[in-house]
Amino acid sequence: MKYLLIGQGGQLGWELRRACITLGEIIAVDYPEVDLADFSGVRDLIRTVKPDILLNPAAYTAVDNAEEEPELVRRVNGIAPGVLAEEMKKLGGALIHYSTDYVFDGKKNTLYNEQDTPLPINVYGRTKLEGEQLVMDAGATYVTFRTSWVYGMRRGGFINKVIQWAQQQKIIHIVDDQYGSPTWARMLAQATAHVLMQGGSNVLDYLQQYRGLYHLAGNGEASRYEWVKTILEHYPGKEDLEVMQILPAKSQDFPSKANRPAYSALDCSKFETTFGIQLPTWQACINLLDN
Ligand code: NDP
């Protein structure tokens, strides 16, 4: 089985490359070697590599910056996933794509499921929703995993930011009016690999049988405040941190370019029931924080 992984350097891409290593040959690429905004370059790459399965964790993920360059973001997050799906249809292969909890407006107060109507409130969410729809419409074998609040220890992601603040400040303020489902990138990659493994040598038929959209995230919900408190409680080097107090704050205290949904935690029961995989709680993943 030949895999093409686009976005190998991202939080999820880095973990996917490792989690899928036993599944077959993996050709892993990233920007600028491949630019999702360059559709003919992307088509050429896929036609040259001819993968059986295309893994696409790549996206324009800078939610605030996205407000400043909506056309580029639309090309990368909206139109390109449709191009990937079209090419995989021509090859008779499958696309594994990732989307976001930010397709929702955040007005619901209980876990969002796949039947809930998306109504994005920022450029990032709108373009990711367009990507979901174009993937679905292309008629290829595909699985789209919608996830939430992805973190890993490697890059300049949220955990690294939190640790930096905690190294420099005695008091940090974190919003307690945004709720999501914190999702460890490694767990997300392993859950993806598990699905692919279950298909065995008939993985393309298996994915065709279960094609569709699934919510896949750490189980449960957390405010950003609870999330940060839990991260710092479990951070292996916590004795060396400056921070003494973590205080709750409100989103309006931190004006940002993009609106964010107040609530976007995900109900993952469709994923769990379909694939027979019990997802861990978000807290269980934070317990495993290491380097
Ligand atoms: P990252 O931002 O860590 O990684 C994204 C990857 O995409 C990077 O390697 C980046 O390269 C690459 N990329 C960006 N622009 C392009 C482009 N034009 N062409 C090719 N590659 C490009 O994202 P995550 O791993 O956190 O996210 C994985 C998936 O999960 C994405 O689909 C995202 O939308 C979704 N998601 C993420 C959430 C989060 O909290 N991070 C929450 C919900 C969903 P470079 O670094 O060089 O720019």
Short mmCIF file of N, CA, C and O and ligand atoms in Angstrom, two decimals, residues 6-14 29-32 34-38 42 56-63 72 76-77 97-102 124 128 145-151 155 158 183 185 188 224 227, ligand 1:
data_model
loop_
_atom_site.label_atom_id
_atom_site.label_comp_id
_atom_site.label_asym_id
_atom_site.label_seq_id
_atom_site.Cartn_x
_atom_site.Cartn_y
_atom_site.Cartn_z
N ILE A 6 0.60 14.68 2.96
CA ILE A 6 0.88 16.10 2.70
C ILE A 6 0.77 16.85 4.02
O ILE A 6 -0.27 16.76 4.70
N GLY A 7 1.84 17.56 4.40
CA GLY A 7 1.82 18.29 5.68
C GLY A 7 2.58 17.55 6.76
O GLY A 7 2.20 17.61 7.93
N GLN A 8 3.67 16.90 6.39
CA GLN A 8 4.39 16.04 7.33
C GLN A 8 5.00 16.79 8.51
O GLN A 8 5.31 16.20 9.53
N GLY A 9 5.20 18.11 8.37
CA GLY A 9 5.87 18.85 9.45
C GLY A 9 4.91 19.42 10.47
O GLY A 9 5.34 19.96 11.49
N GLY A 10 3.61 19.32 10.23
CA GLY A 10 2.63 19.88 11.16
C GLY A 10 2.48 19.01 12.40
O GLY A 10 3.03 17.92 12.48
N GLN A 11 1.72 19.50 13.35
CA GLN A 11 1.53 18.75 14.61
C GLN A 11 1.00 17.35 14.33
O GLN A 11 1.54 16.35 14.81
N LEU A 12 -0.06 17.29 13.53
CA LEU A 12 -0.66 15.99 13.23
C LEU A 12 0.15 15.23 12.18
O LEU A 12 0.35 14.02 12.30
N GLY A 13 0.65 15.94 11.17
CA GLY A 13 1.40 15.27 10.11
C GLY A 13 2.61 14.53 10.65
O GLY A 13 2.92 13.41 10.24
N TRP A 14 3.29 15.16 11.59
CA TRP A 14 4.49 14.55 12.18
C TRP A 14 4.13 13.24 12.89
O TRP A 14 4.82 12.23 12.76
N VAL A 29 5.52 14.76 2.34
CA VAL A 29 5.94 16.05 1.80
C VAL A 29 5.30 17.17 2.61
O VAL A 29 4.43 16.94 3.45
N ASP A 30 5.79 18.37 2.37
CA ASP A 30 5.24 19.52 3.08
C ASP A 30 5.48 20.78 2.27
O ASP A 30 6.22 20.77 1.28
N TYR A 31 4.88 21.87 2.71
CA TYR A 31 5.12 23.18 2.13
C TYR A 31 6.59 23.55 2.41
O TYR A 31 7.06 23.25 3.50
N PRO A 32 7.36 24.13 1.51
CA PRO A 32 6.96 24.62 0.19
C PRO A 32 7.18 23.62 -0.94
O PRO A 32 6.91 23.96 -2.09
N VAL A 34 5.41 21.17 -1.61
CA VAL A 34 4.11 21.15 -2.27
C VAL A 34 3.29 22.28 -1.66
O VAL A 34 3.30 22.48 -0.45
N ASP A 35 2.64 23.04 -2.53
CA ASP A 35 1.82 24.16 -2.06
C ASP A 35 0.37 23.87 -2.45
O ASP A 35 0.04 23.81 -3.63
N LEU A 36 -0.46 23.68 -1.44
CA LEU A 36 -1.86 23.34 -1.73
C LEU A 36 -2.57 24.43 -2.52
O LEU A 36 -3.59 24.18 -3.15
N ALA A 37 -2.03 25.64 -2.46
CA ALA A 37 -2.65 26.74 -3.22
C ALA A 37 -2.33 26.65 -4.72
O ALA A 37 -2.94 27.34 -5.53
N ASP A 38 -1.38 25.79 -5.06
CA ASP A 38 -0.98 25.60 -6.46
C ASP A 38 -1.61 24.29 -6.95
O ASP A 38 -1.03 23.22 -6.83
N VAL A 42 -0.18 20.37 -7.27
CA VAL A 42 -0.72 19.30 -6.43
C VAL A 42 -1.18 18.12 -7.31
O VAL A 42 -0.91 16.95 -7.01
N ASN A 56 -4.23 13.88 4.34
CA ASN A 56 -4.07 15.33 4.25
C ASN A 56 -4.31 16.06 5.58
O ASN A 56 -5.41 16.60 5.81
N PRO A 57 -3.28 16.11 6.43
CA PRO A 57 -3.40 16.94 7.63
C PRO A 57 -2.96 18.38 7.38
O PRO A 57 -2.98 19.19 8.30
N ALA A 58 -2.55 18.71 6.15
CA ALA A 58 -2.07 20.07 5.86
C ALA A 58 -3.25 21.03 5.78
O ALA A 58 -4.32 20.68 5.29
N ALA A 59 -3.03 22.22 6.29
CA ALA A 59 -4.08 23.26 6.21
C ALA A 59 -3.46 24.59 6.61
O ALA A 59 -2.38 24.63 7.22
N TYR A 60 -4.15 25.66 6.25
CA TYR A 60 -3.80 26.98 6.76
C TYR A 60 -4.51 27.08 8.11
O TYR A 60 -5.74 27.17 8.17
N THR A 61 -3.75 27.02 9.21
CA THR A 61 -4.35 26.87 10.54
C THR A 61 -4.23 28.12 11.43
O THR A 61 -4.67 28.08 12.58
N ALA A 62 -3.62 29.18 10.89
CA ALA A 62 -3.47 30.40 11.71
C ALA A 62 -4.79 31.17 11.67
O ALA A 62 -5.05 31.94 10.74
N VAL A 63 -5.62 30.92 12.67
CA VAL A 63 -7.02 31.37 12.64
C VAL A 63 -7.14 32.89 12.54
O VAL A 63 -7.98 33.41 11.80
N LEU A 72 -6.35 33.32 -0.17
CA LEU A 72 -5.33 32.27 -0.06
C LEU A 72 -5.85 31.13 0.83
O LEU A 72 -5.71 29.94 0.51
N VAL A 76 -6.29 27.03 0.01
CA VAL A 76 -5.61 25.95 0.73
C VAL A 76 -6.61 25.05 1.46
O VAL A 76 -6.53 23.81 1.39
N ASN A 77 -7.55 25.67 2.18
CA ASN A 77 -8.45 24.89 3.05
C ASN A 77 -9.74 24.49 2.35
O ASN A 77 -10.38 23.52 2.77
N HIS A 97 -8.97 13.02 5.18
CA HIS A 97 -8.90 14.47 5.32
C HIS A 97 -9.29 14.87 6.75
O HIS A 97 -9.97 14.12 7.43
N TYR A 98 -8.84 16.05 7.17
CA TYR A 98 -9.14 16.53 8.54
C TYR A 98 -9.83 17.88 8.47
O TYR A 98 -9.46 18.75 7.67
N SER A 99 -10.82 18.04 9.33
CA SER A 99 -11.49 19.33 9.42
C SER A 99 -11.60 19.78 10.88
O SER A 99 -10.96 19.20 11.75
N THR A 100 -12.41 20.77 11.13
CA THR A 100 -12.33 21.46 12.41
C THR A 100 -13.68 21.67 13.09
O THR A 100 -14.71 21.82 12.42
N ASP A 101 -13.63 21.74 14.41
CA ASP A 101 -14.79 22.12 15.23
C ASP A 101 -15.22 23.57 14.95
O ASP A 101 -16.33 23.96 15.26
N TYR A 102 -14.32 24.36 14.33
CA TYR A 102 -14.66 25.76 14.06
C TYR A 102 -15.62 25.92 12.88
O TYR A 102 -15.89 27.02 12.45
N TYR A 124 -11.34 30.92 8.68
CA TYR A 124 -10.79 29.56 8.80
C TYR A 124 -11.93 28.54 8.77
O TYR A 124 -11.89 27.57 8.00
N LYS A 128 -12.68 25.77 5.83
CA LYS A 128 -12.59 24.34 6.15
C LYS A 128 -13.92 23.64 5.82
O LYS A 128 -13.92 22.50 5.37
N PHE A 145 -12.15 13.45 9.11
CA PHE A 145 -12.21 13.49 10.56
C PHE A 145 -12.24 14.95 11.00
O PHE A 145 -11.28 15.69 10.74
N ARG A 146 -13.33 15.33 11.65
CA ARG A 146 -13.41 16.69 12.21
C ARG A 146 -12.87 16.63 13.62
O ARG A 146 -13.36 15.84 14.44
N THR A 147 -11.87 17.45 13.90
CA THR A 147 -11.27 17.40 15.22
C THR A 147 -11.29 18.77 15.89
O THR A 147 -11.88 19.72 15.36
N SER A 148 -10.66 18.89 17.06
CA SER A 148 -10.81 20.09 17.88
C SER A 148 -9.54 20.33 18.70
O SER A 148 -8.94 19.37 19.20
N TRP A 149 -9.14 21.56 18.85
CA TRP A 149 -8.07 21.97 19.78
C TRP A 149 -6.88 20.99 19.79
O TRP A 149 -6.58 20.36 20.81
N VAL A 150 -6.25 20.84 18.64
CA VAL A 150 -5.15 19.87 18.49
C VAL A 150 -3.88 20.40 19.16
O VAL A 150 -3.53 21.57 19.00
N TYR A 151 -3.22 19.54 19.90
CA TYR A 151 -1.96 19.95 20.53
C TYR A 151 -0.94 18.82 20.44
O TYR A 151 -1.29 17.65 20.33
N ARG A 155 5.92 21.60 18.28
CA ARG A 155 6.11 22.87 17.57
C ARG A 155 5.55 24.03 18.36
O ARG A 155 5.14 23.88 19.48
N PHE A 158 -0.07 25.29 21.03
CA PHE A 158 -0.64 25.90 22.23
C PHE A 158 0.13 25.51 23.50
O PHE A 158 0.39 26.34 24.36
N THR A 183 -7.34 17.77 21.96
CA THR A 183 -7.03 16.53 21.23
C THR A 183 -5.52 16.42 21.02
O THR A 183 -4.92 17.25 20.33
N ALA A 185 -2.36 15.31 19.32
CA ALA A 185 -2.08 14.95 17.91
C ALA A 185 -1.68 13.48 17.80
O ALA A 185 -2.04 12.81 16.83
N LEU A 188 -4.75 11.31 17.86
CA LEU A 188 -5.49 11.47 16.61
C LEU A 188 -4.83 10.64 15.49
O LEU A 188 -5.51 9.96 14.71
N ARG A 224 -10.78 26.61 28.01
CA ARG A 224 -9.32 26.82 27.84
C ARG A 224 -8.66 26.93 29.21
O ARG A 224 -7.53 26.46 29.40
N TRP A 227 -8.20 23.51 30.64
CA TRP A 227 -7.19 22.82 29.85
C TRP A 227 -5.78 23.24 30.30
O TRP A 227 -4.92 22.40 30.59
P1 NDP B 1 -0.33 22.57 11.73
O1 NDP B 1 -0.54 24.03 11.54
O2 NDP B 1 0.52 22.09 12.84
O3 NDP B 1 0.22 21.93 10.39
C1 NDP B 1 -0.30 22.28 9.14
C2 NDP B 1 0.66 21.81 8.09
O4 NDP B 1 0.15 22.25 6.83
C3 NDP B 1 2.07 22.41 8.24
O5 NDP B 1 3.02 21.44 7.97
C4 NDP B 1 2.07 23.51 7.21
O6 NDP B 1 3.35 23.82 6.69
C5 NDP B 1 1.21 22.87 6.12
N1 NDP B 1 0.72 23.87 5.19
C6 NDP B 1 0.26 25.11 5.44
N2 NDP B 1 -0.05 25.74 4.31
C7 NDP B 1 0.24 24.87 3.31
C8 NDP B 1 0.15 24.95 1.90
N3 NDP B 1 -0.26 26.05 1.26
N4 NDP B 1 0.52 23.87 1.18
C9 NDP B 1 0.98 22.75 1.78
N5 NDP B 1 1.08 22.63 3.12
C10 NDP B 1 0.72 23.69 3.88
O7 NDP B 1 -1.81 21.94 11.82
P2 NDP B 1 -2.35 20.78 12.79
O8 NDP B 1 -1.48 19.59 12.68
O9 NDP B 1 -2.60 21.38 14.12
O10 NDP B 1 -3.78 20.50 12.13
C11 NDP B 1 -4.03 19.30 11.39
C12 NDP B 1 -5.44 19.33 10.85
O11 NDP B 1 -6.37 19.45 11.93
C13 NDP B 1 -5.75 20.51 9.92
O12 NDP B 1 -6.66 20.09 8.93
C14 NDP B 1 -6.46 21.51 10.82
O13 NDP B 1 -7.32 22.37 10.08
C15 NDP B 1 -7.23 20.56 11.73
N6 NDP B 1 -7.53 21.13 13.03
C16 NDP B 1 -6.53 21.70 13.79
C17 NDP B 1 -6.83 22.24 15.03
C18 NDP B 1 -5.77 22.87 15.88
O14 NDP B 1 -6.11 23.28 17.00
N7 NDP B 1 -4.53 22.97 15.44
C19 NDP B 1 -8.20 22.20 15.56
C20 NDP B 1 -9.16 21.57 14.69
C21 NDP B 1 -8.81 21.05 13.48
P3 NDP B 1 4.13 25.10 7.31
O15 NDP B 1 4.33 24.78 8.76
O16 NDP B 1 5.38 25.16 6.51
O17 NDP B 1 3.22 26.27 7.11
#
